[in-house]
Amino acid sequence: MKVAIIIDGRRVQIDRGAPIIDAARKAGIFIPTLCYHEALKAYGSCRLCMVEVIQNKQSRLVTSCNFPVEGGMEVFTDTPRVRKIRRVIVELLLARCPDVPLIQTLARQMGIDFSRFKKKEEKQCILCGLCVRFCEEVVGVGAIGLANRGTEREVATPFRVASDVCIGCGSCTYICPTGCIEMVPDEERPKLRRMNLGKLSLSPCPNNYQCEACSIEQEFFEDIKRVIADFRNRHKTPSF
Ligand code: SF4
Ligand code: SF4
Ligand code: FES
């Protein structure tokens, strides 16, 4: 069932229950995201996509990538409260990964020159979980997961040993926005590659991280479908 909502003053008709971010995109309104990808289930972890919603005369902040649209809802994507939260998130990320081009770009777009937060150990992973979800939901393998809690949280293979289920398709390296996964030759299986979680620098995106309208993204999906199908054909378990 279609419902109508008002987003930044524009009326949008959309399926009831669709995430707010879809309505924003339909209205041509940009909301920054880090852990969201339209090919994957929403995860709602980075909080960068926060918007302000007014429902039943009450205002609250919600993550637009996983908050469902209801008829009569009013959404504001660029209020002082929203901007303040996004700035804090980007400053925290800038303290965690100062060398990551994507984070530098986001900071620049928000006019942030430095982070007020103290740098601890410099990391490259922003824990967006895109690699984990892509490996599980699209590739269908589940070779990596998010392990541990708090400051110890990390992407890892079970028991942190080289995965024996990874098919070396490279999807995780492609989808990772910070470039901290790399593919390396597999010594045991010379024709294959394996994924390595480590520190690897990516060059900034040639399309300024505008993934929605990116032809590179489309080509990637076509390639990856081919790679996965090819792998499965070559490694078919014989049926008896
Ligand atoms: S390279 Fe391995 S870990 Fe990465 S998406 Fe493919 S199967 Fe998963
Ligand atoms: S390795 Fe990359 S894709 Fe995976 S959680 Fe970390 S930043 Fe996200
Ligand atoms: S994009 Fe919505 S929480 Fe990360």
Short mmCIF file of C-alpha atoms and ligand atoms in Angstrom, two decimals:
data_model
loop_
_atom_site.label_atom_id
_atom_site.label_comp_id
_atom_site.label_asym_id
_atom_site.label_seq_id
_atom_site.Cartn_x
_atom_site.Cartn_y
_atom_site.Cartn_z
CA MET A 1 0.00 0.00 0.00
CA LYS A 2 1.29 3.44 -0.96
CA VAL A 3 1.37 6.20 1.63
CA ALA A 4 2.30 9.88 1.41
CA ILE A 5 4.93 11.53 3.57
CA ILE A 6 6.50 14.98 3.61
CA ILE A 7 10.26 15.06 3.44
CA ASP A 8 12.03 18.42 3.65
CA GLY A 9 8.78 20.00 2.49
CA ARG A 10 8.38 17.68 -0.53
CA ARG A 11 5.48 15.25 -0.78
CA VAL A 12 6.52 11.69 -1.65
CA GLN A 13 4.35 8.64 -2.32
CA ILE A 14 6.03 5.41 -1.34
CA ASP A 15 5.26 1.87 -0.15
CA ARG A 16 4.31 1.78 3.52
CA GLY A 17 7.19 0.24 5.48
CA ALA A 18 9.92 1.20 2.99
CA PRO A 19 12.92 2.80 4.71
CA ILE A 20 12.91 6.59 4.91
CA ILE A 21 16.12 6.71 2.87
CA ASP A 22 14.21 5.32 -0.15
CA ALA A 23 11.69 8.15 0.15
CA ALA A 24 14.51 10.67 0.37
CA ARG A 25 16.15 9.27 -2.74
CA LYS A 26 12.84 9.32 -4.55
CA ALA A 27 12.57 13.00 -3.70
CA GLY A 28 16.16 13.61 -4.86
CA ILE A 29 17.38 14.34 -1.33
CA PHE A 30 20.85 13.16 -0.38
CA ILE A 31 21.42 11.56 3.04
CA PRO A 32 24.99 10.49 3.86
CA THR A 33 25.48 6.81 4.75
CA LEU A 34 28.31 4.48 5.66
CA CYS A 35 26.88 1.09 6.54
CA TYR A 36 23.97 1.13 4.08
CA HIS A 37 23.93 -0.59 0.70
CA GLU A 38 20.75 -1.13 -1.29
CA ALA A 39 21.79 -4.68 -2.17
CA LEU A 40 22.01 -5.66 1.51
CA LYS A 41 19.78 -5.82 4.57
CA ALA A 42 19.95 -2.62 6.60
CA TYR A 43 22.28 -2.81 9.57
CA GLY A 44 21.79 0.58 11.22
CA SER A 45 25.18 0.78 12.90
CA CYS A 46 26.97 3.93 11.73
CA ARG A 47 24.11 6.36 12.59
CA LEU A 48 25.31 8.76 9.90
CA CYS A 49 21.96 8.61 8.12
CA MET A 50 20.07 10.10 11.10
CA VAL A 51 17.05 12.26 10.30
CA GLU A 52 14.43 13.97 12.41
CA VAL A 53 10.92 12.54 12.22
CA ILE A 54 7.66 14.06 13.40
CA GLN A 55 4.93 11.54 14.07
CA ASN A 56 1.85 12.04 16.24
CA LYS A 57 3.17 15.54 17.07
CA GLN A 58 6.32 14.05 18.57
CA SER A 59 9.79 14.62 17.19
CA ARG A 60 12.60 12.07 17.37
CA LEU A 61 15.84 11.14 15.71
CA VAL A 62 15.92 7.88 13.75
CA THR A 63 18.25 6.12 11.34
CA SER A 64 16.76 6.60 7.90
CA CYS A 65 18.25 3.41 6.40
CA ASN A 66 16.06 1.15 8.53
CA PHE A 67 13.21 3.27 9.87
CA PRO A 68 9.94 2.38 8.10
CA VAL A 69 7.77 4.97 6.45
CA GLU A 70 4.26 5.49 7.86
CA GLY A 71 1.55 7.62 6.29
CA GLY A 72 1.40 11.23 7.53
CA MET A 73 4.99 11.21 8.71
CA GLU A 74 7.07 14.37 8.33
CA VAL A 75 10.82 14.03 7.89
CA PHE A 76 13.61 16.61 8.11
CA THR A 77 17.02 15.56 6.85
CA ASP A 78 19.07 18.66 7.58
CA THR A 79 18.13 20.21 10.93
CA PRO A 80 20.66 21.57 13.49
CA ARG A 81 20.15 18.42 15.65
CA VAL A 82 20.83 16.15 12.68
CA ARG A 83 23.89 18.13 11.58
CA LYS A 84 25.29 18.07 15.12
CA ILE A 85 25.03 14.27 15.38
CA ARG A 86 26.55 13.72 11.96
CA ARG A 87 29.48 16.00 12.85
CA VAL A 88 30.17 14.07 16.06
CA ILE A 89 30.09 10.75 14.16
CA VAL A 90 32.47 12.01 11.50
CA GLU A 91 34.82 13.50 14.10
CA LEU A 92 34.91 10.17 15.95
CA LEU A 93 35.68 8.37 12.70
CA LEU A 94 38.32 10.93 11.81
CA ALA A 95 40.03 10.21 15.13
CA ARG A 96 39.82 6.47 14.46
CA CYS A 97 40.84 6.48 10.79
CA PRO A 98 42.48 9.79 9.87
CA ASP A 99 44.07 8.36 6.71
CA VAL A 100 40.94 6.90 5.12
CA PRO A 101 39.98 8.93 2.01
CA LEU A 102 36.23 8.35 2.45
CA ILE A 103 36.28 9.76 5.98
CA GLN A 104 38.44 12.67 4.88
CA THR A 105 35.94 13.42 2.09
CA LEU A 106 32.98 13.29 4.50
CA ALA A 107 34.79 15.59 6.93
CA ARG A 108 35.60 18.05 4.15
CA GLN A 109 31.97 18.04 2.96
CA MET A 110 30.88 18.93 6.51
CA GLY A 111 33.53 21.62 6.93
CA ILE A 112 35.39 19.62 9.60
CA ASP A 113 39.15 20.32 9.67
CA PHE A 114 40.12 18.32 12.72
CA SER A 115 38.65 15.96 15.33
CA ARG A 116 38.15 17.01 18.95
CA PHE A 117 38.43 13.38 19.96
CA LYS A 118 41.68 11.84 21.06
CA LYS A 119 43.30 9.47 18.65
CA LYS A 120 43.78 6.02 20.13
CA GLU A 121 45.16 3.21 18.05
CA GLU A 122 44.88 4.17 14.39
CA LYS A 123 42.55 1.83 12.52
CA GLN A 124 41.25 1.44 9.01
CA CYS A 125 38.08 -0.52 9.69
CA ILE A 126 34.99 1.53 10.56
CA LEU A 127 32.98 -1.61 11.51
CA CYS A 128 30.30 -0.90 8.92
CA GLY A 129 29.78 -4.65 8.40
CA LEU A 130 29.37 -4.27 4.62
CA CYS A 131 31.98 -6.95 3.90
CA VAL A 132 30.38 -9.40 6.33
CA ARG A 133 26.86 -8.90 4.98
CA PHE A 134 27.96 -9.02 1.34
CA CYS A 135 29.88 -12.25 1.90
CA GLU A 136 26.88 -13.79 3.63
CA GLU A 137 23.89 -12.36 1.76
CA VAL A 138 25.17 -12.03 -1.81
CA VAL A 139 28.09 -14.44 -2.14
CA GLY A 140 26.38 -16.92 0.19
CA VAL A 141 29.56 -17.93 1.98
CA GLY A 142 29.79 -16.26 5.41
CA ALA A 143 33.58 -16.49 5.65
CA ILE A 144 33.93 -13.45 7.90
CA GLY A 145 32.03 -12.00 10.83
CA LEU A 146 32.07 -9.21 13.39
CA ALA A 147 33.71 -10.56 16.52
CA ASN A 148 34.22 -9.29 20.09
CA ARG A 149 32.66 -6.27 21.80
CA GLY A 150 33.43 -2.65 22.55
CA THR A 151 36.89 -1.44 21.59
CA GLU A 152 37.88 -5.01 20.70
CA ARG A 153 35.18 -5.30 18.02
CA GLU A 154 36.66 -6.37 14.70
CA VAL A 155 36.01 -8.13 11.43
CA ALA A 156 37.58 -11.55 11.55
CA THR A 157 37.45 -15.08 10.28
CA PRO A 158 36.45 -17.73 12.82
CA PHE A 159 39.35 -18.23 15.25
CA ARG A 160 41.27 -15.63 13.23
CA VAL A 161 42.77 -18.29 10.99
CA ALA A 162 42.78 -18.31 7.16
CA SER A 163 39.26 -19.15 6.06
CA ASP A 164 38.69 -22.50 4.42
CA VAL A 165 35.32 -21.44 3.00
CA CYS A 166 36.34 -18.14 1.38
CA ILE A 167 36.13 -18.52 -2.41
CA GLY A 168 38.44 -15.58 -3.06
CA CYS A 169 35.81 -13.70 -5.07
CA GLY A 170 37.07 -10.31 -3.89
CA SER A 171 33.62 -8.90 -3.10
CA CYS A 172 34.64 -7.88 0.40
CA THR A 173 37.60 -5.89 -0.90
CA TYR A 174 35.36 -4.12 -3.38
CA ILE A 175 32.56 -3.28 -0.97
CA CYS A 176 34.86 -2.19 1.88
CA PRO A 177 34.77 1.62 1.93
CA THR A 178 38.08 1.98 3.73
CA GLY A 179 40.29 -0.51 1.92
CA CYS A 180 41.31 -2.66 4.84
CA ILE A 181 40.81 -6.03 3.15
CA GLU A 182 43.08 -7.23 0.39
CA MET A 183 43.23 -10.25 -1.87
CA VAL A 184 46.46 -12.20 -1.91
CA PRO A 185 47.54 -15.25 -3.92
CA ASP A 186 46.64 -18.50 -2.22
CA GLU A 187 49.84 -20.53 -1.80
CA GLU A 188 47.94 -23.79 -1.32
CA ARG A 189 45.64 -23.35 -4.31
CA PRO A 190 47.75 -21.59 -6.96
CA LYS A 191 44.84 -20.66 -9.24
CA LEU A 192 42.87 -19.03 -6.44
CA ARG A 193 43.18 -15.97 -4.26
CA ARG A 194 42.34 -15.55 -0.63
CA MET A 195 41.19 -12.61 1.40
CA ASN A 196 43.51 -11.00 3.90
CA LEU A 197 42.33 -8.64 6.62
CA GLY A 198 45.01 -6.08 7.06
CA LYS A 199 45.89 -2.50 6.44
CA LEU A 200 45.64 -1.46 2.85
CA SER A 201 45.12 2.05 1.54
CA LEU A 202 42.56 2.72 -1.17
CA SER A 203 42.83 5.63 -3.53
CA PRO A 204 39.92 8.06 -3.20
CA CYS A 205 36.85 7.10 -5.20
CA PRO A 206 36.92 8.64 -8.70
CA ASN A 207 33.19 9.30 -8.37
CA ASN A 208 33.38 11.08 -5.00
CA TYR A 209 31.55 8.16 -3.31
CA GLN A 210 28.32 8.80 -5.20
CA CYS A 211 27.63 5.07 -5.38
CA GLU A 212 24.02 5.30 -6.47
CA ALA A 213 24.81 6.71 -9.88
CA CYS A 214 28.07 4.87 -10.41
CA SER A 215 28.73 2.73 -13.47
CA ILE A 216 31.70 1.10 -11.67
CA GLU A 217 29.22 -0.29 -9.13
CA GLN A 218 27.06 -1.82 -11.89
CA GLU A 219 30.09 -3.37 -13.58
CA PHE A 220 31.18 -4.78 -10.22
CA PHE A 221 27.84 -6.51 -9.69
CA GLU A 222 27.99 -8.06 -13.16
CA ASP A 223 31.58 -9.22 -12.60
CA ILE A 224 30.89 -10.63 -9.19
CA LYS A 225 27.91 -12.65 -10.42
CA ARG A 226 30.19 -14.15 -13.08
CA VAL A 227 32.99 -14.90 -10.59
CA ILE A 228 30.64 -16.61 -8.13
CA ALA A 229 28.91 -18.68 -10.85
CA ASP A 230 32.27 -19.65 -12.31
CA PHE A 231 33.62 -20.71 -8.91
CA ARG A 232 30.53 -22.78 -8.15
CA ASN A 233 30.70 -24.52 -11.54
CA ARG A 234 34.36 -25.38 -11.14
CA HIS A 235 33.94 -26.62 -7.58
CA LYS A 236 30.64 -28.45 -7.87
CA THR A 237 30.19 -31.24 -5.37
CA PRO A 238 29.37 -34.33 -7.41
CA SER A 239 25.83 -35.53 -6.76
CA PHE A 240 25.23 -39.23 -6.21
S1 SF4 B 1 36.66 -13.03 -0.89
FE1 SF4 B 1 36.04 -14.54 0.66
S2 SF4 B 1 35.52 -13.32 2.47
FE2 SF4 B 1 35.53 -11.93 0.72
S3 SF4 B 1 33.38 -11.89 0.01
FE3 SF4 B 1 34.46 -13.45 -1.22
S4 SF4 B 1 34.10 -15.36 -0.08
FE4 SF4 B 1 33.62 -13.69 1.34
S1 SF4 B 2 36.58 -4.35 6.77
FE1 SF4 B 2 35.77 -2.65 5.54
S2 SF4 B 2 33.72 -3.31 4.89
FE2 SF4 B 2 34.36 -4.63 6.57
S3 SF4 B 2 33.51 -3.67 8.40
FE3 SF4 B 2 35.59 -2.90 8.17
S4 SF4 B 2 35.37 -1.00 6.99
FE4 SF4 B 2 33.45 -2.12 6.78
S1 FES B 3 23.64 4.18 6.97
FE1 FES B 3 22.02 4.12 8.39
S2 FES B 3 22.94 3.57 10.23
FE2 FES B 3 24.57 3.47 8.78
#
